[in-house]
């Protein structure tokens, strides 16, 4: 997108958006939406402002900053990293390149988990690989009497999760830096949730430019795609209370293999669930360890 700091021509909200859409057309599936989110965030206004005041002038500095954002978006940088935030479960999460960007399909896991947690229960829950606190904070918010331990290996991501809890005013959550269960001592939980990395290292899907901006450790599991899933299924056996429940997100083509793994490792009441796009997405099982 053409821009210079000394650009003296005037730009309205409407013309800036129009040019941005032309610029993003080939590189984004949602050029108009991306441009509106970026401009609204830059101006510190809701998106409705752009529709109400299309003829408002942008200052040269605003226009310059907008062009820079559009250029980065055109290169493939995700909108959530450009704005520093992503909505999930109607909560606004801060995200950074150290954290995976929460995905809508993960809301399905939250919904399934909530169905297993009676409203007034005081469950102890662990969310493994929490990233910006995605599942942990949504569950803690919905079930204020429960206690959620948000577990994350990456220290920087854990800092973001802690900041999100502070900003959202969620206090029934604690944070633990741990490589899956390595730092969880003898703790046992009424429920364990995880959205682990589950893409296999040679999956052509990884060629998508946007994914290159996200932490590979949160996306890529290893040569089979099941390394993290299996480690969690095995490790959870010594961290689930009797009859407690494990819920895992997995890839669209990993449903039968994940439910098989659960059964082979002694879980019962095993079930698989589809997301709203109709893809296998979540596997659940109970374990009767102690
Ligand atoms: N669902 C994500 C994607 O398709 C992957 C998330 C993950 O590996 N846990 O990009």
mmCIF file of C-alpha atoms and ligand atoms in Angstrom:
data_model
loop_
_atom_site.group_PDB
_atom_site.id
_atom_site.type_symbol
_atom_site.label_atom_id
_atom_site.label_comp_id
_atom_site.label_asym_id
_atom_site.label_seq_id
_atom_site.Cartn_x
_atom_site.Cartn_y
_atom_site.Cartn_z
ATOM 1 C CA UNK A 1 0.000 0.000 0.000
ATOM 2 C CA UNK A 2 1.425 3.342 -0.995
ATOM 3 C CA UNK A 3 2.167 5.688 1.810
ATOM 4 C CA UNK A 4 4.783 8.155 2.900
ATOM 5 C CA UNK A 5 5.153 10.115 6.066
ATOM 6 C CA UNK A 6 4.819 13.322 4.084
ATOM 7 C CA UNK A 7 1.720 12.166 2.196
ATOM 8 C CA UNK A 8 -0.282 15.366 2.089
ATOM 9 C CA UNK A 9 -3.443 14.074 0.407
ATOM 10 C CA UNK A 10 -6.370 13.741 2.754
ATOM 11 C CA UNK A 11 -7.808 10.384 3.669
ATOM 12 C CA UNK A 12 -11.227 9.699 5.027
ATOM 13 C CA UNK A 13 -12.229 6.621 6.993
ATOM 14 C CA UNK A 14 -14.065 5.416 3.906
ATOM 15 C CA UNK A 15 -11.248 5.960 1.396
ATOM 16 C CA UNK A 16 -8.642 4.446 3.716
ATOM 17 C CA UNK A 17 -10.792 1.338 4.152
ATOM 18 C CA UNK A 18 -11.428 1.132 0.423
ATOM 19 C CA UNK A 19 -7.692 1.208 -0.369
ATOM 20 C CA UNK A 20 -6.925 -1.258 2.406
ATOM 21 C CA UNK A 21 -9.442 -3.773 1.049
ATOM 22 C CA UNK A 22 -7.886 -3.517 -2.421
ATOM 23 C CA UNK A 23 -4.509 -4.130 -0.854
ATOM 24 C CA UNK A 24 -5.614 -7.169 1.195
ATOM 25 C CA UNK A 25 -7.899 -8.754 -1.385
ATOM 26 C CA UNK A 26 -5.444 -11.396 -2.552
ATOM 27 C CA UNK A 27 -3.906 -12.152 0.830
ATOM 28 C CA UNK A 28 -6.828 -12.442 3.195
ATOM 29 C CA UNK A 29 -10.157 -14.250 3.078
ATOM 30 C CA UNK A 30 -11.711 -11.443 5.076
ATOM 31 C CA UNK A 31 -10.150 -8.206 3.736
ATOM 32 C CA UNK A 32 -12.971 -5.850 4.753
ATOM 33 C CA UNK A 33 -13.283 -7.283 8.247
ATOM 34 C CA UNK A 34 -9.514 -7.217 8.795
ATOM 35 C CA UNK A 35 -9.270 -3.600 7.627
ATOM 36 C CA UNK A 36 -12.180 -2.505 9.813
ATOM 37 C CA UNK A 37 -10.829 -4.227 12.921
ATOM 38 C CA UNK A 38 -7.384 -2.715 12.395
ATOM 39 C CA UNK A 39 -8.668 0.819 11.772
ATOM 40 C CA UNK A 40 -11.185 0.719 14.634
ATOM 41 C CA UNK A 41 -8.510 -0.549 17.045
ATOM 42 C CA UNK A 42 -6.055 2.097 15.852
ATOM 43 C CA UNK A 43 -8.632 4.852 16.395
ATOM 44 C CA UNK A 44 -9.716 3.369 19.730
ATOM 45 C CA UNK A 45 -13.344 3.205 18.523
ATOM 46 C CA UNK A 46 -15.887 0.442 17.965
ATOM 47 C CA UNK A 47 -16.303 -0.788 14.383
ATOM 48 C CA UNK A 48 -19.720 0.899 14.240
ATOM 49 C CA UNK A 49 -17.877 4.258 14.333
ATOM 50 C CA UNK A 50 -16.431 3.538 10.888
ATOM 51 C CA UNK A 51 -19.908 3.066 9.464
ATOM 52 C CA UNK A 52 -21.354 6.073 11.243
ATOM 53 C CA UNK A 53 -18.556 8.486 10.271
ATOM 54 C CA UNK A 54 -17.198 7.310 6.905
ATOM 55 C CA UNK A 55 -16.286 10.866 5.849
ATOM 56 C CA UNK A 56 -14.214 11.648 8.955
ATOM 57 C CA UNK A 57 -10.648 12.611 8.129
ATOM 58 C CA UNK A 58 -7.719 10.569 9.361
ATOM 59 C CA UNK A 59 -4.720 12.565 10.511
ATOM 60 C CA UNK A 60 -1.567 11.895 8.473
ATOM 61 C CA UNK A 61 -0.130 10.019 11.472
ATOM 62 C CA UNK A 62 -3.232 7.830 11.746
ATOM 63 C CA UNK A 63 -3.187 7.124 8.042
ATOM 64 C CA UNK A 64 0.494 6.263 8.122
ATOM 65 C CA UNK A 65 0.036 3.900 11.071
ATOM 66 C CA UNK A 66 -2.951 2.259 9.358
ATOM 67 C CA UNK A 67 -0.987 1.708 6.143
ATOM 68 C CA UNK A 68 1.775 0.056 8.148
ATOM 69 C CA UNK A 69 -0.693 -2.320 9.786
ATOM 70 C CA UNK A 70 -2.283 -3.169 6.441
ATOM 71 C CA UNK A 71 1.144 -3.893 4.996
ATOM 72 C CA UNK A 72 1.958 -6.272 7.858
ATOM 73 C CA UNK A 73 -1.418 -7.955 7.438
ATOM 74 C CA UNK A 74 -0.733 -8.317 3.701
ATOM 75 C CA UNK A 75 2.491 -10.116 4.584
ATOM 76 C CA UNK A 76 0.416 -12.623 6.572
ATOM 77 C CA UNK A 77 0.658 -11.388 10.162
ATOM 78 C CA UNK A 78 -2.559 -12.391 11.978
ATOM 79 C CA UNK A 79 -4.973 -9.612 12.908
ATOM 80 C CA UNK A 80 -4.899 -10.742 16.551
ATOM 81 C CA UNK A 81 -1.154 -10.087 16.801
ATOM 82 C CA UNK A 82 -1.555 -6.708 15.112
ATOM 83 C CA UNK A 83 -4.239 -5.624 17.575
ATOM 84 C CA UNK A 84 -2.764 -7.591 20.507
ATOM 85 C CA UNK A 85 -6.103 -9.112 21.371
ATOM 86 C CA UNK A 86 -8.589 -11.842 20.517
ATOM 87 C CA UNK A 87 -12.102 -12.468 21.730
ATOM 88 C CA UNK A 88 -12.829 -15.968 23.030
ATOM 89 C CA UNK A 89 -15.917 -17.049 24.951
ATOM 90 C CA UNK A 90 -16.983 -13.370 24.910
ATOM 91 C CA UNK A 91 -13.864 -12.437 26.898
ATOM 92 C CA UNK A 92 -11.093 -10.273 25.458
ATOM 93 C CA UNK A 93 -7.710 -11.998 25.769
ATOM 94 C CA UNK A 94 -4.414 -10.261 25.247
ATOM 95 C CA UNK A 95 -2.251 -12.287 22.869
ATOM 96 C CA UNK A 96 1.374 -12.004 21.820
ATOM 97 C CA UNK A 97 3.510 -14.035 19.415
ATOM 98 C CA UNK A 98 4.427 -16.166 22.462
ATOM 99 C CA UNK A 99 0.855 -17.439 22.663
ATOM 100 C CA UNK A 100 -1.366 -19.347 20.287
ATOM 101 C CA UNK A 101 -4.327 -17.259 19.134
ATOM 102 C CA UNK A 102 -7.516 -18.721 20.664
ATOM 103 C CA UNK A 103 -9.622 -20.458 17.993
ATOM 104 C CA UNK A 104 -13.423 -20.525 17.846
ATOM 105 C CA UNK A 105 -13.460 -24.343 17.730
ATOM 106 C CA UNK A 106 -11.886 -24.443 21.188
ATOM 107 C CA UNK A 107 -15.081 -22.854 22.542
ATOM 108 C CA UNK A 108 -16.659 -26.212 21.838
ATOM 109 C CA UNK A 109 -14.319 -27.872 24.325
ATOM 110 C CA UNK A 110 -15.236 -25.215 26.900
ATOM 111 C CA UNK A 111 -18.910 -25.895 26.317
ATOM 112 C CA UNK A 112 -18.460 -29.669 26.704
ATOM 113 C CA UNK A 113 -16.371 -29.183 29.838
ATOM 114 C CA UNK A 114 -19.009 -26.920 31.404
ATOM 115 C CA UNK A 115 -21.645 -29.597 30.844
ATOM 116 C CA UNK A 116 -19.561 -31.859 33.104
ATOM 117 C CA UNK A 117 -19.132 -29.294 35.878
ATOM 118 C CA UNK A 118 -22.250 -28.711 38.014
ATOM 119 C CA UNK A 119 -22.882 -24.978 38.538
ATOM 120 C CA UNK A 120 -22.208 -24.893 42.273
ATOM 121 C CA UNK A 121 -19.411 -27.475 42.310
ATOM 122 C CA UNK A 122 -15.952 -26.738 43.673
ATOM 123 C CA UNK A 123 -13.962 -28.768 41.157
ATOM 124 C CA UNK A 124 -10.208 -28.630 40.951
ATOM 125 C CA UNK A 125 -9.422 -28.298 37.265
ATOM 126 C CA UNK A 126 -6.128 -28.215 35.367
ATOM 127 C CA UNK A 127 -5.768 -26.767 31.875
ATOM 128 C CA UNK A 128 -2.552 -27.930 30.220
ATOM 129 C CA UNK A 129 -0.782 -25.796 27.624
ATOM 130 C CA UNK A 130 -3.037 -22.903 28.475
ATOM 131 C CA UNK A 131 -1.309 -20.348 26.206
ATOM 132 C CA UNK A 132 -2.903 -16.960 26.949
ATOM 133 C CA UNK A 133 -5.172 -18.752 29.456
ATOM 134 C CA UNK A 134 -7.705 -19.683 26.798
ATOM 135 C CA UNK A 135 -9.615 -22.615 28.311
ATOM 136 C CA UNK A 136 -8.549 -21.992 31.917
ATOM 137 C CA UNK A 137 -9.948 -18.465 32.156
ATOM 138 C CA UNK A 138 -13.194 -19.266 30.342
ATOM 139 C CA UNK A 139 -13.871 -22.165 32.762
ATOM 140 C CA UNK A 140 -12.837 -20.153 35.821
ATOM 141 C CA UNK A 141 -15.084 -17.295 34.718
ATOM 142 C CA UNK A 142 -18.104 -19.564 34.232
ATOM 143 C CA UNK A 143 -17.554 -21.555 37.425
ATOM 144 C CA UNK A 144 -16.398 -19.087 40.107
ATOM 145 C CA UNK A 145 -16.466 -21.719 42.869
ATOM 146 C CA UNK A 146 -14.113 -24.023 41.011
ATOM 147 C CA UNK A 147 -10.375 -23.621 41.103
ATOM 148 C CA UNK A 148 -8.431 -23.794 37.863
ATOM 149 C CA UNK A 149 -4.701 -24.364 37.554
ATOM 150 C CA UNK A 150 -3.431 -22.897 34.276
ATOM 151 C CA UNK A 151 -0.370 -24.904 33.224
ATOM 152 C CA UNK A 152 2.068 -23.731 30.589
ATOM 153 C CA UNK A 153 5.630 -24.624 29.671
ATOM 154 C CA UNK A 154 6.521 -21.309 28.042
ATOM 155 C CA UNK A 155 7.273 -18.672 30.679
ATOM 156 C CA UNK A 156 6.379 -15.732 28.437
ATOM 157 C CA UNK A 157 3.023 -17.274 27.539
ATOM 158 C CA UNK A 158 2.345 -17.889 31.234
ATOM 159 C CA UNK A 159 3.002 -14.195 31.926
ATOM 160 C CA UNK A 160 0.385 -13.289 29.309
ATOM 161 C CA UNK A 161 -2.087 -15.723 30.886
ATOM 162 C CA UNK A 162 -1.491 -14.146 34.307
ATOM 163 C CA UNK A 163 -2.010 -10.683 32.875
ATOM 164 C CA UNK A 164 -5.255 -11.819 31.239
ATOM 165 C CA UNK A 165 -6.550 -13.143 34.553
ATOM 166 C CA UNK A 166 -5.738 -9.785 36.186
ATOM 167 C CA UNK A 167 -7.348 -7.763 33.426
ATOM 168 C CA UNK A 168 -10.465 -9.934 33.407
ATOM 169 C CA UNK A 169 -10.679 -9.889 37.209
ATOM 170 C CA UNK A 170 -10.597 -13.689 37.414
ATOM 171 C CA UNK A 171 -9.173 -14.787 40.759
ATOM 172 C CA UNK A 172 -10.037 -18.494 41.043
ATOM 173 C CA UNK A 173 -7.074 -19.479 38.921
ATOM 174 C CA UNK A 174 -3.425 -20.197 39.708
ATOM 175 C CA UNK A 175 -0.520 -20.597 37.354
ATOM 176 C CA UNK A 176 2.140 -23.266 37.128
ATOM 177 C CA UNK A 177 5.071 -23.467 34.754
ATOM 178 C CA UNK A 178 5.319 -27.099 33.779
ATOM 179 C CA UNK A 179 6.037 -29.347 30.815
ATOM 180 C CA UNK A 180 2.668 -31.133 30.892
ATOM 181 C CA UNK A 181 2.721 -32.924 34.287
ATOM 182 C CA UNK A 182 6.429 -32.599 35.102
ATOM 183 C CA UNK A 183 5.925 -29.903 37.738
ATOM 184 C CA UNK A 184 2.519 -30.917 39.084
ATOM 185 C CA UNK A 185 3.883 -33.094 41.915
ATOM 186 C CA UNK A 186 1.110 -35.333 43.291
ATOM 187 C CA UNK A 187 -1.739 -32.917 42.482
ATOM 188 C CA UNK A 188 -4.976 -34.564 41.410
ATOM 189 C CA UNK A 189 -7.886 -32.940 39.628
ATOM 190 C CA UNK A 190 -11.599 -33.437 39.028
ATOM 191 C CA UNK A 191 -11.040 -32.487 35.411
ATOM 192 C CA UNK A 192 -8.094 -31.989 33.083
ATOM 193 C CA UNK A 193 -8.463 -30.079 29.822
ATOM 194 C CA UNK A 194 -5.943 -29.452 27.059
ATOM 195 C CA UNK A 195 -5.650 -28.033 23.587
ATOM 196 C CA UNK A 196 -2.214 -29.516 22.912
ATOM 197 C CA UNK A 197 -0.148 -29.206 19.737
ATOM 198 C CA UNK A 198 -1.510 -31.862 17.401
ATOM 199 C CA UNK A 199 -0.348 -31.016 13.892
ATOM 200 C CA UNK A 200 2.238 -33.428 12.483
ATOM 201 C CA UNK A 201 5.540 -31.929 11.440
ATOM 202 C CA UNK A 202 5.158 -32.614 7.715
ATOM 203 C CA UNK A 203 1.535 -31.475 7.388
ATOM 204 C CA UNK A 204 1.224 -29.239 4.290
ATOM 205 C CA UNK A 205 -1.250 -27.119 6.283
ATOM 206 C CA UNK A 206 1.790 -25.679 8.077
ATOM 207 C CA UNK A 207 2.751 -23.845 4.873
ATOM 208 C CA UNK A 208 0.042 -21.254 5.614
ATOM 209 C CA UNK A 209 1.770 -17.944 6.154
ATOM 210 C CA UNK A 210 -0.331 -16.948 9.142
ATOM 211 C CA UNK A 211 0.754 -20.018 11.109
ATOM 212 C CA UNK A 212 4.405 -18.992 10.831
ATOM 213 C CA UNK A 213 3.697 -16.148 13.218
ATOM 214 C CA UNK A 214 2.403 -18.456 15.932
ATOM 215 C CA UNK A 215 4.650 -20.450 18.289
ATOM 216 C CA UNK A 216 5.417 -23.749 16.546
ATOM 217 C CA UNK A 217 5.562 -25.495 19.924
ATOM 218 C CA UNK A 218 1.853 -24.762 20.400
ATOM 219 C CA UNK A 219 0.929 -26.161 16.994
ATOM 220 C CA UNK A 220 3.295 -28.928 15.991
ATOM 221 C CA UNK A 221 3.470 -32.109 18.014
ATOM 222 C CA UNK A 222 6.022 -34.224 16.113
ATOM 223 C CA UNK A 223 6.166 -36.729 13.265
ATOM 224 C CA UNK A 224 2.838 -38.410 14.137
ATOM 225 C CA UNK A 225 0.817 -35.494 15.498
ATOM 226 C CA UNK A 226 -0.131 -37.672 18.500
ATOM 227 C CA UNK A 227 2.970 -37.188 20.651
ATOM 228 C CA UNK A 228 1.447 -34.573 22.967
ATOM 229 C CA UNK A 229 -2.018 -36.144 22.948
ATOM 230 C CA UNK A 230 -0.590 -39.496 24.060
ATOM 231 C CA UNK A 231 1.720 -37.933 26.659
ATOM 232 C CA UNK A 232 -1.286 -36.216 28.215
ATOM 233 C CA UNK A 233 -3.494 -39.319 28.102
ATOM 234 C CA UNK A 234 -0.777 -41.322 29.868
ATOM 235 C CA UNK A 235 0.306 -38.588 32.290
ATOM 236 C CA UNK A 236 -3.252 -37.708 33.313
ATOM 237 C CA UNK A 237 -3.708 -41.210 34.749
ATOM 238 C CA UNK A 238 -1.799 -40.229 37.875
ATOM 239 C CA UNK A 239 -3.360 -36.741 38.152
ATOM 240 C CA UNK A 240 -7.070 -37.481 37.825
ATOM 241 C CA UNK A 241 -9.181 -38.180 40.880
ATOM 242 C CA UNK A 242 -11.366 -41.277 40.732
ATOM 243 C CA UNK A 243 -13.839 -41.071 37.815
ATOM 244 C CA UNK A 244 -12.491 -37.668 36.817
ATOM 245 C CA UNK A 245 -12.668 -36.493 33.288
ATOM 246 C CA UNK A 246 -10.052 -35.703 30.613
ATOM 247 C CA UNK A 247 -11.031 -33.506 27.650
ATOM 248 C CA UNK A 248 -8.704 -33.068 24.709
ATOM 249 C CA UNK A 249 -8.919 -31.017 21.551
ATOM 250 C CA UNK A 250 -7.473 -32.754 18.477
ATOM 251 C CA UNK A 251 -7.254 -32.399 14.707
ATOM 252 C CA UNK A 252 -10.228 -32.973 12.410
ATOM 253 C CA UNK A 253 -8.786 -36.334 11.306
ATOM 254 C CA UNK A 254 -7.615 -37.541 14.735
ATOM 255 C CA UNK A 255 -10.971 -38.370 16.347
ATOM 256 C CA UNK A 256 -11.061 -42.192 16.091
ATOM 257 C CA UNK A 257 -7.344 -42.541 16.905
ATOM 258 C CA UNK A 258 -7.664 -40.306 19.974
ATOM 259 C CA UNK A 259 -10.693 -42.136 21.367
ATOM 260 C CA UNK A 260 -8.840 -45.442 20.669
ATOM 261 C CA UNK A 261 -5.837 -44.193 22.621
ATOM 262 C CA UNK A 262 -8.071 -43.255 25.541
ATOM 263 C CA UNK A 263 -9.643 -46.729 25.612
ATOM 264 C CA UNK A 264 -6.303 -48.501 25.234
ATOM 265 C CA UNK A 265 -4.995 -46.559 28.216
ATOM 266 C CA UNK A 266 -7.885 -47.660 30.396
ATOM 267 C CA UNK A 267 -10.281 -44.713 30.148
ATOM 268 C CA UNK A 268 -14.007 -45.439 30.085
ATOM 269 C CA UNK A 269 -17.133 -43.545 28.991
ATOM 270 C CA UNK A 270 -14.984 -42.440 26.071
ATOM 271 C CA UNK A 271 -16.719 -40.199 23.563
ATOM 272 C CA UNK A 272 -15.817 -38.013 20.608
ATOM 273 C CA UNK A 273 -17.493 -34.739 19.648
ATOM 274 C CA UNK A 274 -17.674 -32.676 16.487
ATOM 275 C CA UNK A 275 -17.204 -28.914 16.351
ATOM 276 C CA UNK A 276 -19.712 -26.572 14.713
ATOM 277 C CA UNK A 277 -18.011 -27.011 11.359
ATOM 278 C CA UNK A 278 -18.871 -30.738 11.610
ATOM 279 C CA UNK A 279 -15.262 -31.856 12.235
ATOM 280 C CA UNK A 280 -14.221 -34.315 14.935
ATOM 281 C CA UNK A 281 -12.637 -31.989 17.493
ATOM 282 C CA UNK A 282 -12.866 -33.086 21.121
ATOM 283 C CA UNK A 283 -12.333 -36.433 22.857
ATOM 284 C CA UNK A 284 -13.400 -37.138 26.400
ATOM 285 C CA UNK A 285 -12.858 -40.031 28.788
ATOM 286 C CA UNK A 286 -13.035 -40.875 32.491
ATOM 287 C CA UNK A 287 -10.346 -42.597 34.478
ATOM 288 C CA UNK A 288 -10.670 -44.679 37.555
ATOM 289 C CA UNK A 289 -7.127 -44.604 38.844
ATOM 290 C CA UNK A 290 -7.546 -44.473 42.608
HETATM 291 N N1 LIG B 1 -6.674 -25.790 15.557
HETATM 292 C C1 LIG B 1 -5.397 -25.158 15.315
HETATM 293 C C2 LIG B 1 -5.214 -24.932 13.842
HETATM 294 O O1 LIG B 1 -5.828 -25.622 13.079
HETATM 295 C C3 LIG B 1 -4.267 -25.961 15.874
HETATM 296 C C4 LIG B 1 -4.236 -25.844 17.339
HETATM 297 C C5 LIG B 1 -3.399 -26.897 17.955
HETATM 298 O O2 LIG B 1 -2.529 -27.516 17.352
HETATM 299 N N2 LIG B 1 -3.654 -27.131 19.177
HETATM 300 O O3 LIG B 1 -4.500 -24.040 13.437
#
